[in-house]
Structure formats: C-alpha cells, structure tokens
Coordinates of C-alpha atoms and ligand atoms in Angstrom, one line a residue:
X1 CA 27.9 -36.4 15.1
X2 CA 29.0 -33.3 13.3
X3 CA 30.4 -30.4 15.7
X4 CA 28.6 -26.8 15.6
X5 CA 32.0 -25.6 13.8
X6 CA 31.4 -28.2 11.0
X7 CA 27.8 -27.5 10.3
X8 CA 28.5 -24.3 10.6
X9 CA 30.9 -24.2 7.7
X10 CA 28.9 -26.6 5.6
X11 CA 26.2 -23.9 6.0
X12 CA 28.8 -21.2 4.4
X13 CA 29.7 -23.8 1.5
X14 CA 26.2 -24.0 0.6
X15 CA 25.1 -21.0 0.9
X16 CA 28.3 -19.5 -1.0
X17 CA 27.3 -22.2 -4.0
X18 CA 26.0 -19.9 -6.7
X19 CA 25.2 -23.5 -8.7
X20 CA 22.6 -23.9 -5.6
X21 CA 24.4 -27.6 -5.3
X22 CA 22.0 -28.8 -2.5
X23 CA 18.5 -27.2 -4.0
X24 CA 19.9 -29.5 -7.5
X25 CA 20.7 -32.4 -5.0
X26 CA 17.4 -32.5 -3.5
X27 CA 15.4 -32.0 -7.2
X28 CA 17.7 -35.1 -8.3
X29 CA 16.6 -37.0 -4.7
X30 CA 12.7 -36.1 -5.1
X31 CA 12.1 -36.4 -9.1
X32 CA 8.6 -35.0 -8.8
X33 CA 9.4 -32.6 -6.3
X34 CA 9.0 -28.6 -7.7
X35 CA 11.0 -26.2 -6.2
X36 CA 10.2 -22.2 -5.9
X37 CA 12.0 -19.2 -5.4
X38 CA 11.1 -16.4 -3.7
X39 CA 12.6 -12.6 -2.8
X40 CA 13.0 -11.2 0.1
X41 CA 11.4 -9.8 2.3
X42 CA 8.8 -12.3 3.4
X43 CA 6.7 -15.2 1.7
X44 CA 4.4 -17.8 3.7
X45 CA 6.4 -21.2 2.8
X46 CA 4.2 -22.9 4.8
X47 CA 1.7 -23.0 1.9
X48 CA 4.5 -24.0 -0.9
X49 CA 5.8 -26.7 2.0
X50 CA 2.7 -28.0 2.2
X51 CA 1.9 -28.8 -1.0
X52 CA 5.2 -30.7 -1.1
X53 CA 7.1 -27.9 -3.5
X54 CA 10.5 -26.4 -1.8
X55 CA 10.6 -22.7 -1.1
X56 CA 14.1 -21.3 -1.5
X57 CA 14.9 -17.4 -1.0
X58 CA 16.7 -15.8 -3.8
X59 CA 18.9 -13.8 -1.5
X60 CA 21.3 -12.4 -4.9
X61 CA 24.7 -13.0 -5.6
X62 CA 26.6 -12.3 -2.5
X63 CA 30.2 -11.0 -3.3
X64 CA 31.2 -14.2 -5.7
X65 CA 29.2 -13.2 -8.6
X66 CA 30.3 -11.2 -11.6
X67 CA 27.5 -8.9 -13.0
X68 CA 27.9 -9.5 -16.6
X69 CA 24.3 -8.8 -17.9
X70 CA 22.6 -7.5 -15.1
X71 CA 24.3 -4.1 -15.4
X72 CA 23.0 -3.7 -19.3
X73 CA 19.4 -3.7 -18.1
X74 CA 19.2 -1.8 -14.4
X75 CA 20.5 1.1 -14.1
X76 CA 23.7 2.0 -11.7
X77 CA 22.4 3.0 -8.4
X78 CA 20.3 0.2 -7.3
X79 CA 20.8 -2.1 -4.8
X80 CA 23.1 -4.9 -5.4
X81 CA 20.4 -7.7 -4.8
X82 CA 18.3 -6.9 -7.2
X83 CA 21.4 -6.4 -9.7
X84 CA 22.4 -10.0 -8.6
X85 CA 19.2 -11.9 -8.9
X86 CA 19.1 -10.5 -12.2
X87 CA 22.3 -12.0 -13.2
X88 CA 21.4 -15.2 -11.5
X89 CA 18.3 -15.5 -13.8
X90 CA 20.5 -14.1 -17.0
X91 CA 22.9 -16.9 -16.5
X92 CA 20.6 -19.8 -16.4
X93 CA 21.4 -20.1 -12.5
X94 CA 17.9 -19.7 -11.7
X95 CA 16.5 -22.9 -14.5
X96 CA 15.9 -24.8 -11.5
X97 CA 12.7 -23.2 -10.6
X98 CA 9.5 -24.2 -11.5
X99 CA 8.0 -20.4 -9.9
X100 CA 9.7 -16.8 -8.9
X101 CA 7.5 -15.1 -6.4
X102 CA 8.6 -11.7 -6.2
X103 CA 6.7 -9.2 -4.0
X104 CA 6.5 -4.7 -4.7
X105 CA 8.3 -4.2 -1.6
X106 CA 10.0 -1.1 -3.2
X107 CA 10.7 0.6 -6.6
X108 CA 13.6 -1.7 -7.3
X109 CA 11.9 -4.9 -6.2
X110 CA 8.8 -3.7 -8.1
X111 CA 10.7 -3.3 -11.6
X112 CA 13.2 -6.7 -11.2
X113 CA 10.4 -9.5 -12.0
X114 CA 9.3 -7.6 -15.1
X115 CA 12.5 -7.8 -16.0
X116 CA 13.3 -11.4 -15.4
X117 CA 10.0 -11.9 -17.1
X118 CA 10.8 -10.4 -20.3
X119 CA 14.9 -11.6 -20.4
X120 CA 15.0 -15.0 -18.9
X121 CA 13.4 -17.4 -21.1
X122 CA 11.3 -20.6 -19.5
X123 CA 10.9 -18.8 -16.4
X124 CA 7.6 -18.2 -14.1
X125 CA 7.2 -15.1 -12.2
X126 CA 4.3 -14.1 -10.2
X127 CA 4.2 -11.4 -7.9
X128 CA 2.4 -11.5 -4.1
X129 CA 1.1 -8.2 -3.2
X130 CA 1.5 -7.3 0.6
X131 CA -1.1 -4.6 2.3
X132 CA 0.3 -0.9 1.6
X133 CA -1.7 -0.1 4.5
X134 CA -1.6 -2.8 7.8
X135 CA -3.7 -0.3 9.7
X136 CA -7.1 -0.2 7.9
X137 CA -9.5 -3.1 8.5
X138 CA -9.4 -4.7 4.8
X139 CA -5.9 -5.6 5.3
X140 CA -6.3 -8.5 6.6
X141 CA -9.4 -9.8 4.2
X142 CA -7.4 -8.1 1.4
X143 CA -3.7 -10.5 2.5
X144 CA -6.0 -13.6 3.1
X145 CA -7.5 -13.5 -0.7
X146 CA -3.6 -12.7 -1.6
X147 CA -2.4 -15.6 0.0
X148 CA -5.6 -17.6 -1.6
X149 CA -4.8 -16.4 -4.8
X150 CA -0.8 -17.7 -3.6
X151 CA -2.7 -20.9 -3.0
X152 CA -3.9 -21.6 -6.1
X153 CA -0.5 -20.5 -7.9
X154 CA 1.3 -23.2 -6.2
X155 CA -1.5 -25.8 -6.7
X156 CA -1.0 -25.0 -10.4
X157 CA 2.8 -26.0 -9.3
X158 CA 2.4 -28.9 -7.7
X159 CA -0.5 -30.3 -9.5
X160 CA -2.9 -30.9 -6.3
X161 CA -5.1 -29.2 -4.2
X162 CA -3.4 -28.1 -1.0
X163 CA -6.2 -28.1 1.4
X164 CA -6.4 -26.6 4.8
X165 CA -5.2 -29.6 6.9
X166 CA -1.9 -29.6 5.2
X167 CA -1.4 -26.2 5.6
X168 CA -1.7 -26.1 9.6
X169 CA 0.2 -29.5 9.8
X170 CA 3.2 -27.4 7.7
X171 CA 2.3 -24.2 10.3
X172 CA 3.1 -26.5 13.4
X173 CA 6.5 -27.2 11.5
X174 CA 7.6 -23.7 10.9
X175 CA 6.4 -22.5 14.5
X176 CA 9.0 -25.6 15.6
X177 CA 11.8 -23.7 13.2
X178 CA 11.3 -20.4 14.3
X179 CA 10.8 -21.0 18.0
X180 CA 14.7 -22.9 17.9
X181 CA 15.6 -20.1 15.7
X182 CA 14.1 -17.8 18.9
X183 CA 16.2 -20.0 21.5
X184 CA 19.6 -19.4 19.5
X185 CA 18.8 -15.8 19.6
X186 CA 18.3 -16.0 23.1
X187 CA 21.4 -17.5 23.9
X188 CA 23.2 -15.2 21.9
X189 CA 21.8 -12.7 23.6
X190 CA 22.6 -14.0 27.2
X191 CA 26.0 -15.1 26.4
X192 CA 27.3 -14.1 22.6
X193 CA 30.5 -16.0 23.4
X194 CA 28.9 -19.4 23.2
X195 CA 27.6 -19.1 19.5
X196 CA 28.9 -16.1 17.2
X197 CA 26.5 -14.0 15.2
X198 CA 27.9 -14.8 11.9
X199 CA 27.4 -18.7 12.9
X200 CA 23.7 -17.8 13.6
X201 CA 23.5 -16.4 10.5
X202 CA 24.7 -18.9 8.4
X203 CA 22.5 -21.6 10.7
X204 CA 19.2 -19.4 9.9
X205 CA 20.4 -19.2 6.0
X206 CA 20.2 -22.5 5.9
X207 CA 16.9 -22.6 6.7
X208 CA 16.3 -20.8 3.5
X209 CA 16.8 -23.3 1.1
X210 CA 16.5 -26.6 3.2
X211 CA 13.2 -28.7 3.7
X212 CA 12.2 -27.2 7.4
X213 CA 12.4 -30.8 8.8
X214 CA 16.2 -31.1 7.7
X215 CA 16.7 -27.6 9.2
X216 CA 14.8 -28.1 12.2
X217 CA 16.9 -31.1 12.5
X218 CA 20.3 -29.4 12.2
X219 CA 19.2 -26.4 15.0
X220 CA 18.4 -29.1 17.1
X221 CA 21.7 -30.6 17.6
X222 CA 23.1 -27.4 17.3
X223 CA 21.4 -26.5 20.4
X224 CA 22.4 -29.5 21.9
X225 CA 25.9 -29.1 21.7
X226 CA 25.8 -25.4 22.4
X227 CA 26.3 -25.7 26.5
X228 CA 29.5 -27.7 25.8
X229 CA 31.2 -25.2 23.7
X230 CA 34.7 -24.0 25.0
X231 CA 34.4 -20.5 25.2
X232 CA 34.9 -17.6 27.7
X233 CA 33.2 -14.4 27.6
X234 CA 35.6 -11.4 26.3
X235 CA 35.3 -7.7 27.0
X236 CA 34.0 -6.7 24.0
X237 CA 30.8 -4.1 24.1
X238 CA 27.5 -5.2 22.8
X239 CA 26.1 -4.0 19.5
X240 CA 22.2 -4.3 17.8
X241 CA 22.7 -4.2 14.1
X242 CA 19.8 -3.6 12.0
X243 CA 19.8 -2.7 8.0
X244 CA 20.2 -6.2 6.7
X245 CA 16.4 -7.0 6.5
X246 CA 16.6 -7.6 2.9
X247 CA 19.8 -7.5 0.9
X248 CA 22.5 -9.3 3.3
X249 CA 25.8 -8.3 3.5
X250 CA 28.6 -11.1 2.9
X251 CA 29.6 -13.2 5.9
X252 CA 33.4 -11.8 6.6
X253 CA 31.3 -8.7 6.7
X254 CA 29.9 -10.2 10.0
X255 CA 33.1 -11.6 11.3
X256 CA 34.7 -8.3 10.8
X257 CA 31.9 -6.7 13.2
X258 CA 32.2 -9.2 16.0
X259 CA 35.7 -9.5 16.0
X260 CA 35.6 -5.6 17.3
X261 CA 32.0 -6.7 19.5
X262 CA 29.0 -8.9 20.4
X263 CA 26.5 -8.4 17.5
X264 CA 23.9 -9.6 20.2
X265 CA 20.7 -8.8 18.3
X266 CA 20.2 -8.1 14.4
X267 CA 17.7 -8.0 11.5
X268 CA 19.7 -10.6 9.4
X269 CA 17.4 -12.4 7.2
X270 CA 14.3 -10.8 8.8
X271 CA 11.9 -12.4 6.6
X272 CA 12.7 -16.2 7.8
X273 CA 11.9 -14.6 11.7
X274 CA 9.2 -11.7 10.1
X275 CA 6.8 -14.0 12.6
X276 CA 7.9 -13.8 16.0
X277 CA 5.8 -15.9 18.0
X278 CA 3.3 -19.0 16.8
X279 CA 1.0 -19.0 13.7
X280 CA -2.2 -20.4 15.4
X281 CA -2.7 -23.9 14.5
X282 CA -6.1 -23.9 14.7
X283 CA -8.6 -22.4 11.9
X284 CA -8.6 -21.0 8.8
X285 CA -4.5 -21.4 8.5
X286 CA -4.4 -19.0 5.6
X287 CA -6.4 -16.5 7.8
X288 CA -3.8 -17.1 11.1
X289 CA -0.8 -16.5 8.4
X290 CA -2.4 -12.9 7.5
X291 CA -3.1 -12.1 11.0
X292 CA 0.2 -13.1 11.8
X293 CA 1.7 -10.7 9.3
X294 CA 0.3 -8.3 10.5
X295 CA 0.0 -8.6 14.2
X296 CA 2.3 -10.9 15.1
X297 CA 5.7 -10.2 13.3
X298 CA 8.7 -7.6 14.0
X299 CA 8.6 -4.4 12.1
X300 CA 9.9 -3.9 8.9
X301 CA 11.4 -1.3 6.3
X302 CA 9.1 -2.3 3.9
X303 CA 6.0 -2.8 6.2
X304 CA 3.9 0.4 6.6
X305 CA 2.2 0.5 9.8
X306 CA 1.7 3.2 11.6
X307 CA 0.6 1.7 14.9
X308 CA 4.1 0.8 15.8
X309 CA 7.0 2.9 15.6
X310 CA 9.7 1.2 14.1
X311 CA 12.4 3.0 16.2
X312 CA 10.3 2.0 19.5
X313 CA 10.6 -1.2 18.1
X314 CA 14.6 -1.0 18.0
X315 CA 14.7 0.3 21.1
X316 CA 12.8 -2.0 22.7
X317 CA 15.3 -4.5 21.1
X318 CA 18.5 -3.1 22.1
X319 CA 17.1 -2.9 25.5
X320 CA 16.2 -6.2 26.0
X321 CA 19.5 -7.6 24.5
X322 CA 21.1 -5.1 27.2
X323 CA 22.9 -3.1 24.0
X324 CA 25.6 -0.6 24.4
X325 CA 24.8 1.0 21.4
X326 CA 23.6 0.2 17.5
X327 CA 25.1 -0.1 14.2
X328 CA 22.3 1.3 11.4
X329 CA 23.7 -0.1 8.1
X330 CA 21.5 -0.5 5.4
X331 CA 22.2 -1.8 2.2
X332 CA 23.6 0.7 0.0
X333 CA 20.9 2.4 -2.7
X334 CA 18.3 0.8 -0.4
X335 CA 15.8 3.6 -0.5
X336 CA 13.3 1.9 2.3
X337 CA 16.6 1.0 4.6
X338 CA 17.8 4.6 4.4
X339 CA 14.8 6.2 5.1
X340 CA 14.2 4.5 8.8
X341 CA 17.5 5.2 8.9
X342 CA 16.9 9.1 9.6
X343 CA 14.2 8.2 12.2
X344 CA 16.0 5.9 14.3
X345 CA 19.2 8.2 13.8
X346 CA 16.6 10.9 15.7
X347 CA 15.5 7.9 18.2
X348 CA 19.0 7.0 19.3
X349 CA 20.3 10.5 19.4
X350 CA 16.9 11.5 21.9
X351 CA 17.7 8.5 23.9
X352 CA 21.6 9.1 24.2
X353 CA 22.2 5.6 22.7
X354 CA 25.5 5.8 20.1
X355 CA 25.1 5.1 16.9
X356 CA 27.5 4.0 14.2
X357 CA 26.0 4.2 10.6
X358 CA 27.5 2.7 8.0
X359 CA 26.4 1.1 4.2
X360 CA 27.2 -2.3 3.5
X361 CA 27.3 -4.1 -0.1
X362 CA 26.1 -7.9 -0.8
X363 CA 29.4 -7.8 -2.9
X364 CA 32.1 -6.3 -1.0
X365 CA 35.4 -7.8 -0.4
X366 CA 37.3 -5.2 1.4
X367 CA 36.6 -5.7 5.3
X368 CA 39.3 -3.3 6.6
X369 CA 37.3 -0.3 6.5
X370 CA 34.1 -1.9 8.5
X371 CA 36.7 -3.2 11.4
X372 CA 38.1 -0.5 11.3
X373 CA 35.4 2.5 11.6
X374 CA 33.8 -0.2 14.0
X375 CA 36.8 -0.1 16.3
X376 CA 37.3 3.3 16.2
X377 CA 33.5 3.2 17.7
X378 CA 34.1 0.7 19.8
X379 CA 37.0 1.9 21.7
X380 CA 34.9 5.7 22.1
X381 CA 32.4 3.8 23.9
X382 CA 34.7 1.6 26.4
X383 CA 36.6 5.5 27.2
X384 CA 33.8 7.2 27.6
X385 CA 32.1 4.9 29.7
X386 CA 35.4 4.4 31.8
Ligands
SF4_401 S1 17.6 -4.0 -0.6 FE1 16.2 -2.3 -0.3 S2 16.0 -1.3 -2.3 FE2 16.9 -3.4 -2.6 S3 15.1 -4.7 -3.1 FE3 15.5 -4.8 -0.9 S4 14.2 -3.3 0.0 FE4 14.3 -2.8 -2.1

C-alpha cells in the first residue's frame, strides 16, 4: 500500500502535468469515454459523471507554463488563470476535450470562452449561467432549467439520455467525496500536524480530474493511515487563508505559508467543496443540485447573495477552526477577490482579528517574499500575545 507521502506527491506530478498525462491515460483506457472541461468556480459533475463523460477543472497553467499566445489576445492586467487557460487551448493542450463549460463568473471569465471559441479550432465551448441574484424566488426555477439545459449539452456528448436515476446514483457518490473531503478538513483543523495543508490540497486536486470513485478511493486510505502518521504538534500560530477560491496559487506557495504556521482552514479549490453538506438523494436530483447551490454551499466571491454576509461567513470559519488570525490573498487582477477583500478587511479590523493581506500569482516562482512578510506577521502575533 502506497504511504500518504507517496500519494501525496503522485497528486503534485499529476497535477503539475500540463500534457494532462492521467486525463489522456484514462481516454486511452475507456475508448468511448468523453471527457469535459470545465472553469472554475463551480460545475455540477454529477450530471457529466453520470452520463459516463469525465469532468476535469481547467484550473490554468500554474507557474510551468510559458504564455506565448495568450498575452497577444488578453490584455495585461487580468488574472493569470484566464491568461493560462487561454494558452492551454492555443497550444493544442486542451484537444482532449470533447466540451469547455465556462460560466460569467466575472468580466474576465465572461470574455475568455469567446475567445477560445473564435482561436482554438475543433473546440466546444458552452457557457452555464449561474443566478445573478440567489435571493429572489426564480433563482432556483431559473438554475434548475440551467442545469436542464446542462443536461441536454452533455447528452449531446455522450450520445444517451442521462435520466434521473443516474443522476442521484452519481449524487450519493459525490456526497461520499465531499463528506471524506469534510473529515480531512476536520482533522486538519483539530490537529494540522498530522496532514499539512498543501497535502490537502493536492489530495482535493486530485479530485478534479480523477473519476470520483478512484478519488474516493485514494481519501479513503489516506484517512486510514492518517492516525499512524509520526508527527508532533509545533508552536506555530493558526491561520484561515481565504482568496484562492478560483485561480490557485502554486503549491511551494502553500508550503512557504505553513512552514511559518498552521493554514488550518482555507478556500482552496472552493468549487470541488462549494456544497458543504449532502445533495438530497431523493427527488428531482437536478432540483436538490440548485437548491444545494444555493442553500447549501459556503459563500463565494462570485456568488451574490445578500442573505449571508460573506465576512460572517469567514468569521464564523476562523472561529470554529480556533484561528489566530487570517491571511486575505486573492489572486492578483481578481476584481471579485479584491473587492470582499475590503469588507472582510472592515470585519476583521471591528473584531480585533489580525490580518495579513497579500496577492498571490498562479505563476510565481519566488517564495521568499510570502515567508517572509508571513513571518514577519507571524512573529507580531506570538509577541503580542506573550
Ligand atoms: S481569478 Fe478572479 S478575475 Fe480571474 S476568472 Fe477567477 S474570479 Fe474572475
């Protein structure tokens, strides 16, 4: 059996593969199997899992890609991901896909399938529409007929009908995934020695371009070694981080964060955890997926509801993960990240919570700076509270 330390780092050599090795792999092992990609934020892959077509987030570049194209079509200050993805379709990365699924979720993200559309030859793009509004009462009818609409997209990929039944049998799957993905949290949470937030990270990456039976597999005997893990707590103070629910910054970025302090809670790949407790698995499983959406999922930067506060929401987060204080980073140019930003800036200040702010870049390579501004914060929180 393979130790958490080696799954962990086969996680980062797939997920660093911009030739999307193990997405290819599994095309070659399933010859009929269709494969599609979708951006960040959030997309419902229970209805592309269930009619037997892989969903695979396009999370960009990361920091090993060379924008060669991209930058002749977009201009300079937008966000990296967008830049990236871009140059992943330009280069022929992307051919694997049988469907893009991009979603409005901003300006930047609106523009970027329009111009896949129109530069990357052999490509399908369709775009899923999400509420503007969650609090008015034709959300909800409005995101079913989206995810209908959804429906019949992917049937048009796959070939067959995808009927109800197999949607709610893929629903009890992904409620299996994300309540494992909960109980790592939760250990991290209760004791962030025993499994490291970048090696949580990497674990729910996976999850983003794996079948979710394989990945269930692999957070189950993750979990099952987790108890027996040599490790003793270290006086380190605990952080929230929360910026990355979109773009994601590269891995070392991570590592350079924890080895100043426990990142003990975080918005890292927020769409594959946007649903934090079940889906119902009974009914009209399109209908339970809306409702879950909206009712049932963390807040967002790009989600618009005003009956929840997002900075209540924070707060309520670094509170229950007993938080010394929170590092607000969104990704640089990210217009929806840096907005909150202000408002939980206000929040923390109010509540006499410290704050360290700071931008990340998907394709940084310098990590000195982050360790060190994070020390620097670090160590004015242990004297103060001394
Ligand atoms: S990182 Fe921010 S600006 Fe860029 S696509 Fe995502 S939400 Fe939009």
């Amino acid at each position: 059996m393979a130790t958490i330390d080696e799954i962990v780092q086969r996680c980062q050599d797939q997920v660093g593969d911009l030739a999307f090795g193990y997405v290819r792999d599994w095309k070659k092992r399933n010859p009929q199997g269709k494969v599609m990609g979708y951006f960040p934020v959030y997309f419902p892959a229970e209805i592309a899992h269930a009619g037997g077509i892989l969903p695979v987030a396009i999370l960009g570049g990361g920091n090993r890609i060379k924008l060669k194209q991209a930058d002749a079509h977009m201009y300079s200050f937008m966000c990296s991901i967008c830049k990236s993805t871009v140059e992943l379709g330009l280069s022929g990365r992307l051919a694997f896909l049988d469907l893009f699924v991009g979603s409005p979720i901003c300006d930047a993200a609106r523009h970027m399938p329009n111009l896949m559309q129109r530069n990357v030859p052999g490509l399908t793009i369709d775009l899923l529409y999400y509420p503007g509004n969650l609090r008015t009462e034709l959300a909800i009818p409005y995101l079913h007929r989206e995810f209908n609409r959804i429906r019949q997209l992917l049937e048009s990929v796959a070939g067959h009908a995808i009927d109800d039944e197999v949607i709610r049998r893929s629903v009890c799957l992904y409620n299996e995934s994300r309540r494992l993905v909960r109980e790592i949290y939760a250990i991290r949470r209760d004791s962030p020695w025993l499994i490291l937030a970048s090696e949580c990270y990497l674990l729910v990456r996976a999850g983003t371009f794996m079948p979710v039976e394989e990945h269930i597999d692999l957070l189950r005997e993750v979990l099952a070694q987790i108890p027996d893990r040599h490790a003793r707590p270290i006086d380190k103070i605990r952080v929230v981080y929360e910026g990355a629910f979109c773009e994601q910054p590269p891995v070392e970025f991570i590592q350079a964060l924890e080895e100043v302090c426990y990142v003990v809670d975080d918005d890292f790949l927020l769409g594959s955890r946007l649903i934090r407790e079940d889906v119902p698995e009974d009914g009209d499983p399109l209908l339970n997926l809306a409702c879950s959406y909206r009712d049932r999922s963390h807040c967002s930067s790009v989600q618009h509801d005003l009956r929840r506060l997002k900075s209540d929401d924070l707060l309520a987060k670094c509170r229950s993960a007993e938080a010394q204080a929170v590092i607000l980073s969104p990704a640089k140019f990210c217009e929806p990240g840096l907005d909150d930003q202000v408002h939980h800036l206000k929040r923390f200040d109010r509540e006499g919570i410290p704050s360290l702010q700071m931008e990340f870049q998907e394709r940084m390579k310098d990590f000195d700076g982050v360790r060190t501004q994070t020390e620097t914060f670090a160590e004015a929180i242990q004297f103060y509270a001394n």
